[in-house]
PDB file of C-alpha atoms in Angstrom:
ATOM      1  CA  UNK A   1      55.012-136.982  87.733  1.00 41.00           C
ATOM      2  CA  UNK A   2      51.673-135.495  86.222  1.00 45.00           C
ATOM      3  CA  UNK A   3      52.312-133.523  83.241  1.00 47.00           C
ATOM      4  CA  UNK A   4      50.639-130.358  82.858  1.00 59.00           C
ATOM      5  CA  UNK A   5      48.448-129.336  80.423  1.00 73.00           C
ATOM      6  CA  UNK A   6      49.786-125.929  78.894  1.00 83.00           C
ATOM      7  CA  UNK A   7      47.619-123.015  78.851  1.00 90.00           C
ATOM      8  CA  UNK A   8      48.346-121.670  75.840  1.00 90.00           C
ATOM      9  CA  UNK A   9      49.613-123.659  72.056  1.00 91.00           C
ATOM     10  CA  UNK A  10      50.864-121.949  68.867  1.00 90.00           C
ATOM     11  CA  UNK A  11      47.674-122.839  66.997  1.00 90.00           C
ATOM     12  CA  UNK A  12      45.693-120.041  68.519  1.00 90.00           C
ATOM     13  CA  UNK A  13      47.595-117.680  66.830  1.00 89.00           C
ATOM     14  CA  UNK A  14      46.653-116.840  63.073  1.00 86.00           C
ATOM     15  CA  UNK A  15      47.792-114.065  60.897  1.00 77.00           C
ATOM     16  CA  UNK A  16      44.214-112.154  61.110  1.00 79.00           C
ATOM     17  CA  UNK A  17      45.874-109.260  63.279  1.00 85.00           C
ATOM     18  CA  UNK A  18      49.066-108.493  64.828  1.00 91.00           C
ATOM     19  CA  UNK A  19      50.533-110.941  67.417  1.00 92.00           C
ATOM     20  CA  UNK A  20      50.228-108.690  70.460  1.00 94.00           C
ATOM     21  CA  UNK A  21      46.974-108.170  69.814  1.00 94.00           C
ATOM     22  CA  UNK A  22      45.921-111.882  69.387  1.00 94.00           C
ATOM     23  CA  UNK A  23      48.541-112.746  72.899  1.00 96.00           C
ATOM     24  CA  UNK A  24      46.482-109.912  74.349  1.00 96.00           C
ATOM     25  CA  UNK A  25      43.180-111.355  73.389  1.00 94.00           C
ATOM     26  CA  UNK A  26      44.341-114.861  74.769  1.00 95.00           C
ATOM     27  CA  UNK A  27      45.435-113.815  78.270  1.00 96.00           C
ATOM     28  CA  UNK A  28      42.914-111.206  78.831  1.00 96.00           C
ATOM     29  CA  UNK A  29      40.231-114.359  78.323  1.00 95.00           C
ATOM     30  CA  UNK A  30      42.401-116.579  80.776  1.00 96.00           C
ATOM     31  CA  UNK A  31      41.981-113.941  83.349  1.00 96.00           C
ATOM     32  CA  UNK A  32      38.865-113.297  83.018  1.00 95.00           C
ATOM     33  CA  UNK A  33      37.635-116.891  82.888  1.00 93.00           C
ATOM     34  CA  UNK A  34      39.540-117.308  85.916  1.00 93.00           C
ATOM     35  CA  UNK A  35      42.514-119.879  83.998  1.00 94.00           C
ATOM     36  CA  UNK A  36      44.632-117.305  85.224  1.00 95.00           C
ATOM     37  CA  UNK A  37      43.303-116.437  88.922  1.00 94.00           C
ATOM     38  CA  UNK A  38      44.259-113.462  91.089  1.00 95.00           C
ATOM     39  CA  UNK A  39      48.088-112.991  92.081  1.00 93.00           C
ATOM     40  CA  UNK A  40      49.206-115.789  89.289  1.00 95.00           C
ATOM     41  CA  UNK A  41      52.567-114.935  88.070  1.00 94.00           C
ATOM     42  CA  UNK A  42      53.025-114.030  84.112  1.00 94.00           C
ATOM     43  CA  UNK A  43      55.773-116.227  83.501  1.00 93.00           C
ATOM     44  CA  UNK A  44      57.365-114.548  80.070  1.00 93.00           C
ATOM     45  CA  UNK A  45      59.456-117.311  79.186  1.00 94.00           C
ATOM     46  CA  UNK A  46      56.665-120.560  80.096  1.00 94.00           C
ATOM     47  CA  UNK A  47      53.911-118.174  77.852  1.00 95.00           C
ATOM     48  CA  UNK A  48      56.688-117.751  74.869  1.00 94.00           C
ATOM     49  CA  UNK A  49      57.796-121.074  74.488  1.00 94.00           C
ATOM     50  CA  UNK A  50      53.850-122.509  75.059  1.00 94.00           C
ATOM     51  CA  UNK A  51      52.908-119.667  71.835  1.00 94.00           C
ATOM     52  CA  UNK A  52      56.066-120.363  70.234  1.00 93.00           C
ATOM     53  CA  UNK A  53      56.787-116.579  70.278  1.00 94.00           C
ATOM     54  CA  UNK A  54      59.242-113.757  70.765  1.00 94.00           C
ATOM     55  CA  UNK A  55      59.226-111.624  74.172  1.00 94.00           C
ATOM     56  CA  UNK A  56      58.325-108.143  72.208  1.00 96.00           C
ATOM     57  CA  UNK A  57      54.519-109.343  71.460  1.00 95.00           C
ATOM     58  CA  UNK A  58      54.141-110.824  74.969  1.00 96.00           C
ATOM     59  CA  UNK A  59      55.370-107.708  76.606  1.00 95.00           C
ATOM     60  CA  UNK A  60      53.246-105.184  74.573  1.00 96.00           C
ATOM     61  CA  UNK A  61      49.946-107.479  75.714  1.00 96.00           C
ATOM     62  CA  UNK A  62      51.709-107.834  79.333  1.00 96.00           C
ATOM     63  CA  UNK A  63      51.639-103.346  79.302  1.00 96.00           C
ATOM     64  CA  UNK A  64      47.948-103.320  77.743  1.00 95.00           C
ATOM     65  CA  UNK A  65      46.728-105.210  80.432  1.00 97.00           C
ATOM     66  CA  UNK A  66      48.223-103.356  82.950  1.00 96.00           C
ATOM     67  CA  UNK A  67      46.783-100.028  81.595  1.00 94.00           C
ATOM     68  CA  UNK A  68      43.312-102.156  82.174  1.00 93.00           C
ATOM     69  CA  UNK A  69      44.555-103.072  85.503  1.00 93.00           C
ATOM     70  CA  UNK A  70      44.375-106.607  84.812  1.00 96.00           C
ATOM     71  CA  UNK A  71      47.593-107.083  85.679  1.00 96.00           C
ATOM     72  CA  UNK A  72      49.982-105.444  87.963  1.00 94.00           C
ATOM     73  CA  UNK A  73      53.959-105.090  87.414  1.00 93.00           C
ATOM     74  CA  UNK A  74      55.944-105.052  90.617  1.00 87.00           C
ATOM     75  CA  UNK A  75      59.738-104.291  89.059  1.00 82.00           C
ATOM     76  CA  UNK A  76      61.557-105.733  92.141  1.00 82.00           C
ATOM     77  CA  UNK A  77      58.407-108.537  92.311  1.00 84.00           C
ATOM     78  CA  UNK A  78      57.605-109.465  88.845  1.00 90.00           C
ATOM     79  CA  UNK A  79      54.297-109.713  86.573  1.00 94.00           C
ATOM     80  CA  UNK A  80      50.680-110.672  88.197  1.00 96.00           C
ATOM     81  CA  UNK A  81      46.950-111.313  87.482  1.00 97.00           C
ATOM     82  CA  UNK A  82      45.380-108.206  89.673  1.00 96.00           C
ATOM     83  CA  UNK A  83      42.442-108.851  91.648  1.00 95.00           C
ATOM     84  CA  UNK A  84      39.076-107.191  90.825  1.00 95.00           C
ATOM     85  CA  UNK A  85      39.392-103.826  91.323  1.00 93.00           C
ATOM     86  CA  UNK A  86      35.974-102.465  92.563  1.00 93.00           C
ATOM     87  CA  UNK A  87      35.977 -99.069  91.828  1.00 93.00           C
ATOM     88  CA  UNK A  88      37.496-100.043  88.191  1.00 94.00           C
ATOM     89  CA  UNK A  89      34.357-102.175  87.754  1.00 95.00           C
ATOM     90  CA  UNK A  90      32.311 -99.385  88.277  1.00 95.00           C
ATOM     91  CA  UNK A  91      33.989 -96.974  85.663  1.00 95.00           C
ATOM     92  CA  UNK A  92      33.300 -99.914  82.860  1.00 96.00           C
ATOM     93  CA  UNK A  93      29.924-100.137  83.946  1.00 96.00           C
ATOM     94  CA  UNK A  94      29.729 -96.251  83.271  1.00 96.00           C
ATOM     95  CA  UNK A  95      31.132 -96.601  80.358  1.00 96.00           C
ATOM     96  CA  UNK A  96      28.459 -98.911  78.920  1.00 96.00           C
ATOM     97  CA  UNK A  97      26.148 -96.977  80.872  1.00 96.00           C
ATOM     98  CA  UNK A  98      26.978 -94.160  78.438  1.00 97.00           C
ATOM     99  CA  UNK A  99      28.372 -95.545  75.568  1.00 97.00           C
ATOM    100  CA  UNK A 100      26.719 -98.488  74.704  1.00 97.00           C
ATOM    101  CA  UNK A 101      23.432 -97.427  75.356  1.00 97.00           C
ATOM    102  CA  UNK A 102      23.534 -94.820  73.007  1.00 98.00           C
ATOM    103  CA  UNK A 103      25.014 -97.317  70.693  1.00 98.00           C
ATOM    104  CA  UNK A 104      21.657 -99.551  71.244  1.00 98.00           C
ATOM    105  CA  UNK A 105      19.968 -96.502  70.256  1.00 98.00           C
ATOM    106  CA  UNK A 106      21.661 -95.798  67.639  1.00 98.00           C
ATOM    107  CA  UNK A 107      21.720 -99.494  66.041  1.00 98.00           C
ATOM    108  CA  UNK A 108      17.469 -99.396  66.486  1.00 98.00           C
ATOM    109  CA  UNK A 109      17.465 -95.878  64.221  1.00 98.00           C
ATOM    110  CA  UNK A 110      19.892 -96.972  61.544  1.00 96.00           C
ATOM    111  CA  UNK A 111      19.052-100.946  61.400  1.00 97.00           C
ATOM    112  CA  UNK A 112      18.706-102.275  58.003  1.00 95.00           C
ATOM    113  CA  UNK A 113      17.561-106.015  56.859  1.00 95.00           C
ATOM    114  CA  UNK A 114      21.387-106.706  56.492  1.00 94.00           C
ATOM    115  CA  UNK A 115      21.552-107.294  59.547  1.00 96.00           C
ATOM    116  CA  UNK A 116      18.822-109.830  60.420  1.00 97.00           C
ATOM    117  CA  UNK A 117      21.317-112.943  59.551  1.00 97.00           C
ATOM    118  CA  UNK A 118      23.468-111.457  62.101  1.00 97.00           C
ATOM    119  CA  UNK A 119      21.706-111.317  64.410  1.00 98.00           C
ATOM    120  CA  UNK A 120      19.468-114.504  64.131  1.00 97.00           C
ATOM    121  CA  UNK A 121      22.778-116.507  63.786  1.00 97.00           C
ATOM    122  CA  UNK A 122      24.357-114.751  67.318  1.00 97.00           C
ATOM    123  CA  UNK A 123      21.068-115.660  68.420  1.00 98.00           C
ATOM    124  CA  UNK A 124      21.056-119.510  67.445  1.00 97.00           C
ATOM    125  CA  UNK A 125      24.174-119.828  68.606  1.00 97.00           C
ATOM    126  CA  UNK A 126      23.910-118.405  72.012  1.00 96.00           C
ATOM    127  CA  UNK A 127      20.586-120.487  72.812  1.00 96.00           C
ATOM    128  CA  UNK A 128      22.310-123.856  71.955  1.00 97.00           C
ATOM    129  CA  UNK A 129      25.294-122.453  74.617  1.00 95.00           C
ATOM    130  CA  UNK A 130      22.626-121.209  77.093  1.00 93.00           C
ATOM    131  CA  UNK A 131      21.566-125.008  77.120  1.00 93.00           C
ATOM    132  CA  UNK A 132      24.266-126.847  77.310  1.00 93.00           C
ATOM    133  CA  UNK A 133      25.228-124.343  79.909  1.00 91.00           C
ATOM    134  CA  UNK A 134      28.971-123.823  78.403  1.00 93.00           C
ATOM    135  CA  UNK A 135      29.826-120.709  80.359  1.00 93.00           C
ATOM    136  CA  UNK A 136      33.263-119.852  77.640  1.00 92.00           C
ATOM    137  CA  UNK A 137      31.453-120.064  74.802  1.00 94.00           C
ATOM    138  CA  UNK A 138      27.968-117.879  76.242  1.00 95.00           C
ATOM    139  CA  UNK A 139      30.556-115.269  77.241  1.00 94.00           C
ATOM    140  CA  UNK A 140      32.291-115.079  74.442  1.00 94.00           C
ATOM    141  CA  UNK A 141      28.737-115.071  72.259  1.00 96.00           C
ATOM    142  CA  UNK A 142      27.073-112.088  74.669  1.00 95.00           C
ATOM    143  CA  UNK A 143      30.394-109.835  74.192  1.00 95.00           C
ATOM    144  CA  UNK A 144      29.918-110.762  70.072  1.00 96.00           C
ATOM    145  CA  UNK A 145      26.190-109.623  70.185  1.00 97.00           C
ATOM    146  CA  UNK A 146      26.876-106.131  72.314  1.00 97.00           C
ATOM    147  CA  UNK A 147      30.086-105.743  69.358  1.00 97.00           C
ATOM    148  CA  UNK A 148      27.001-106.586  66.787  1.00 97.00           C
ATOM    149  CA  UNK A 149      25.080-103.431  68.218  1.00 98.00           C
ATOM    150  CA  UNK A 150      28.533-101.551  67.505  1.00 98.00           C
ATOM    151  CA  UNK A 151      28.186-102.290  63.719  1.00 97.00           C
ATOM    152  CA  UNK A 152      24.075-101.982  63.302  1.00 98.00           C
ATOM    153  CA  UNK A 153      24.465 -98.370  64.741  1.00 98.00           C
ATOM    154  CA  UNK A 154      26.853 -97.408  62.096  1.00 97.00           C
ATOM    155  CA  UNK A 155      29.947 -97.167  64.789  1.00 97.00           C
ATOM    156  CA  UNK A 156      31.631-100.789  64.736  1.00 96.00           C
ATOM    157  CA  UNK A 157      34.736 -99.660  66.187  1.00 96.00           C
ATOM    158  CA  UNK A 158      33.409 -98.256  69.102  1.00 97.00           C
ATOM    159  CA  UNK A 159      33.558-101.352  69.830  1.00 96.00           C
ATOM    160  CA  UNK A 160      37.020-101.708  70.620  1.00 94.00           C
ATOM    161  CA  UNK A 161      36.487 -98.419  73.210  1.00 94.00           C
ATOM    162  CA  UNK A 162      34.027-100.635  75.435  1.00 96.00           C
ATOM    163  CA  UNK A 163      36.115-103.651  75.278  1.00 95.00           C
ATOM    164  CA  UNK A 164      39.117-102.045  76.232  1.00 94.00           C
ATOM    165  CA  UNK A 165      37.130-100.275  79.274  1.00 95.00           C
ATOM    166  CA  UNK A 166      35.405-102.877  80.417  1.00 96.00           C
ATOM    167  CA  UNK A 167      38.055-106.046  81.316  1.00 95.00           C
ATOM    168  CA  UNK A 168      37.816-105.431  85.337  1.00 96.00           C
ATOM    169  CA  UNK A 169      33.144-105.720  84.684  1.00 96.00           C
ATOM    170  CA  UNK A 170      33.870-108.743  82.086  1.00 96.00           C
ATOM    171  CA  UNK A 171      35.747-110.270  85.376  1.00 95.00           C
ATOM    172  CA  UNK A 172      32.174-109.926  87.642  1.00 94.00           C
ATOM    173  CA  UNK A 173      30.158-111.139  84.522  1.00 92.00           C
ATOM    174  CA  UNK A 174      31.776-113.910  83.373  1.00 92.00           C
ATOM    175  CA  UNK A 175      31.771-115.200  87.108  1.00 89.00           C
ATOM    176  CA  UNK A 176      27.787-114.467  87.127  1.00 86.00           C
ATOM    177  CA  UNK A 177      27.025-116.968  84.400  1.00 81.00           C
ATOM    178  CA  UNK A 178      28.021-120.028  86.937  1.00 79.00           C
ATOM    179  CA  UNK A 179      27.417-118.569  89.906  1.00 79.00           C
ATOM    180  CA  UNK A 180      23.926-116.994  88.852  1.00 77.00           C
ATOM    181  CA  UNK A 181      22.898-119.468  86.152  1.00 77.00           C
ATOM    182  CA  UNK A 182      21.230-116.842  84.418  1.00 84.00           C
ATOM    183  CA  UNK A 183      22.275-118.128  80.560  1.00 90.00           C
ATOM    184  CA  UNK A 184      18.421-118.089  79.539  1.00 92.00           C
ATOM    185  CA  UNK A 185      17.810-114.927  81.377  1.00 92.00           C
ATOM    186  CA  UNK A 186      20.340-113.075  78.979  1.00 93.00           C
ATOM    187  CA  UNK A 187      19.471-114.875  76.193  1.00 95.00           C
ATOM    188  CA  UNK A 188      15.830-113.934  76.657  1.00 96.00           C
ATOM    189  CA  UNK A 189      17.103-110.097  77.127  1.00 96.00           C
ATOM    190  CA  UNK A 190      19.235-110.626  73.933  1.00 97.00           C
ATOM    191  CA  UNK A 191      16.068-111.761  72.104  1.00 98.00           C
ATOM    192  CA  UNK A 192      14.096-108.384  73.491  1.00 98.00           C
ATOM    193  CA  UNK A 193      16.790-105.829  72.294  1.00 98.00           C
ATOM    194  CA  UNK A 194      17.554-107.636  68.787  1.00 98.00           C
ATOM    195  CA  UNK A 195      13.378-107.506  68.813  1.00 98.00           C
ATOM    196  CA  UNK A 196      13.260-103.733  69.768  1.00 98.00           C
ATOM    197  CA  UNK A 197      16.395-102.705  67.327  1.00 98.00           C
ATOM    198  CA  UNK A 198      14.869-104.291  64.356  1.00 98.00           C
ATOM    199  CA  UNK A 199      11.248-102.430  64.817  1.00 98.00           C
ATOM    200  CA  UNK A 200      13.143 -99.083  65.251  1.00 98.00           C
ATOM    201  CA  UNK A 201      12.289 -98.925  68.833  1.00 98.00           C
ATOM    202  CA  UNK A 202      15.031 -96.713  70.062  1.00 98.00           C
ATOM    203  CA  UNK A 203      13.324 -96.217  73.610  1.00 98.00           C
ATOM    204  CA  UNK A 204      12.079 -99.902  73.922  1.00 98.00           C
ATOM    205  CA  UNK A 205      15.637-101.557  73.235  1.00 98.00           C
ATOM    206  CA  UNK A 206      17.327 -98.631  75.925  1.00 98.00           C
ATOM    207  CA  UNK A 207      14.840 -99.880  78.280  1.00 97.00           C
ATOM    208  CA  UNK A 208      15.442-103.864  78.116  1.00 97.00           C
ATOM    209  CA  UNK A 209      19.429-103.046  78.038  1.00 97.00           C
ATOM    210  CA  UNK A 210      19.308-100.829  80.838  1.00 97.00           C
ATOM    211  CA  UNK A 211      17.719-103.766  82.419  1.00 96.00           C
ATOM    212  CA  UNK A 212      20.542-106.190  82.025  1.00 94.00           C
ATOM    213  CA  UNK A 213      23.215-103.564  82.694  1.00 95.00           C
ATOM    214  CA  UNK A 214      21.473-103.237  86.267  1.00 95.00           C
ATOM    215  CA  UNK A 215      22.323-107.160  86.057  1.00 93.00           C
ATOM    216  CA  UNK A 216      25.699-106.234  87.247  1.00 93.00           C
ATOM    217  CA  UNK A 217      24.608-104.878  90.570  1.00 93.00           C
ATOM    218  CA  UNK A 218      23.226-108.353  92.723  1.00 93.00           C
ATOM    219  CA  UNK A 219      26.087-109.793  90.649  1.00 92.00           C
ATOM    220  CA  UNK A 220      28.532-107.571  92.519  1.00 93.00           C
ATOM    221  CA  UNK A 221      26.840-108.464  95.467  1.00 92.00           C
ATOM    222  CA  UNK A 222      27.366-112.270  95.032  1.00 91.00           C
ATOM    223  CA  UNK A 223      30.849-112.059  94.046  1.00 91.00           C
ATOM    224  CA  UNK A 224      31.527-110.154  97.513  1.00 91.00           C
ATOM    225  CA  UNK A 225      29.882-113.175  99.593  1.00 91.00           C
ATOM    226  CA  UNK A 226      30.746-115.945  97.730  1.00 91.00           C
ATOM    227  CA  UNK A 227      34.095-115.390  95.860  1.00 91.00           C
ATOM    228  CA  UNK A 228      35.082-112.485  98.245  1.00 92.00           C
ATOM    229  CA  UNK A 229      39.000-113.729  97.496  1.00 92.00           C
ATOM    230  CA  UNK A 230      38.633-112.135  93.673  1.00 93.00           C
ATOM    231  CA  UNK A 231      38.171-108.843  95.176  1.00 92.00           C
ATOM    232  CA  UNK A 232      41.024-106.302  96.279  1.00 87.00           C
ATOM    233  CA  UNK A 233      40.152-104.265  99.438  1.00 63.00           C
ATOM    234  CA  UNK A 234      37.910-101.849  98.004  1.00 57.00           C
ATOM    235  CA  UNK A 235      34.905-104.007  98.184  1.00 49.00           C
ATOM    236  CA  UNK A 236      33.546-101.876 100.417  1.00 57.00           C
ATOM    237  CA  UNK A 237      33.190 -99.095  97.492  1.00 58.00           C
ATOM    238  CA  UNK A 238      29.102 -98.521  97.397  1.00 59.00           C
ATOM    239  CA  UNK A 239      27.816 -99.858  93.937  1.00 56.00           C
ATOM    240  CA  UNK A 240      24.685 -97.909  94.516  1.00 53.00           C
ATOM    241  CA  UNK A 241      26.613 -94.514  93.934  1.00 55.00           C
ATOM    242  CA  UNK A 242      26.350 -94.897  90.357  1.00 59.00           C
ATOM    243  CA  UNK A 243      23.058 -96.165  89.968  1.00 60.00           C
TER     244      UNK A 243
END
């Protein structure tokens, strides 16, 4: 019989932050990277003994997520991965819409030198993902630049507002990168804000990140014709309404 590879192992856990937080953290990247697809059930006792945990941390993630609508408790059915929720990905995309574009703004009137290294090391390391085309690891590095912005503007726990808004758009686009192939694309945006913050150009860095919010839109699009099985049955919801 083939053995199967656990999802999960004890050794991404350290004692950084609390254990909920890190088991949150850890399935709200399976989902999104699609390790944990649509309808999966959230077996409690298969995570536990694969984290080497107790059921209290698990179920504190398991009730975050569901807040996010990531996942979806049935009490008579049991514990799921939800499907993208349409209209959800919409209110995240208002939320950076708002939020982190005044953030951007922010980060371009109250950058200091400090945080050149930063930035030129997010930088670095996003270009060498961008070509070997590791999708994980570009995700991850994009979401570390936007939390970057957080901390240039003066506000680095804001941070933790967007991310915790935004798990149902990280869904649509983390499934861009290989669907779209747009890695140099971003990285090239990336490059233009971090270029526009460090001048001072509050106006000029809005502009370019208004540019790859409106990313999200044709990546909507492809999502309903060629991975139409992520969606629930709102994907008929207008993504123009907000625009």
């Amino acid at each position: 019989m083939e053995q199967i590879t656990p999802l999960f192992t004890p050794d991404q856990l350290d004692g950084r932050t609390s254990k909920s937080a890190q088991v949150y953290e850890l399935l709200r990247g399976a989902i999104i990277a699609l390790k944990l697809p649509p309808d999966t059930a959230i077996v409690e006792k298969e995570i536990c003994a694969q984290l080497g945990i107790s059921r209290t941390p698990l179920r504190e993630a398991i009730l975050q997520l569901a807040k996010e609508s990531l996942i979806k408790i049935a009490p008579s059915d049991g514990t799921f991965v939800n499907k993208i929720v349409l209209t959800e990905v919409l209110q995240g995309q208002l939320v950076r819409d708002t939020v982190e574009m005044r953030l951007t703004q922010l980060a371009a009137r109250n950058f200091k030198n400090d945080y050149e290294k930063d930035f030129e090391l997010a930088l670095f390391k996003q270009k060498a993902a961008a070509k070997r085309k590791d999708v994980d690891e570009f995700f991850a590095l994009d979401n570390e630049f936007h939390r970057l912005i957080c901390a240039c503007a003066g506000f680095p726990d804001a941070w933790l507002t967007i991310h915790n808004a935004t798990g149902q758009l990280d869904r649509v686009r983390r499934q861009a990168f290989p669907l779209e192939g747009h890695f140099n694309v971003v990285f090239d945006e990336h490059r233009e804000i971090y270029e526009r913050i460090r001048r001072h150009d509050e106006v000029g860095a809005a502009k370019v990140l208004q540019v790859q919010l409106d990313s999200t839109f044709p990546s909507i699009q492809m999502l309903r014709e060629k991975r139409p099985e992520l969606l629930s049955g709102d994907e008929d919801v207008g993504v123009t309404d907000i625009r």
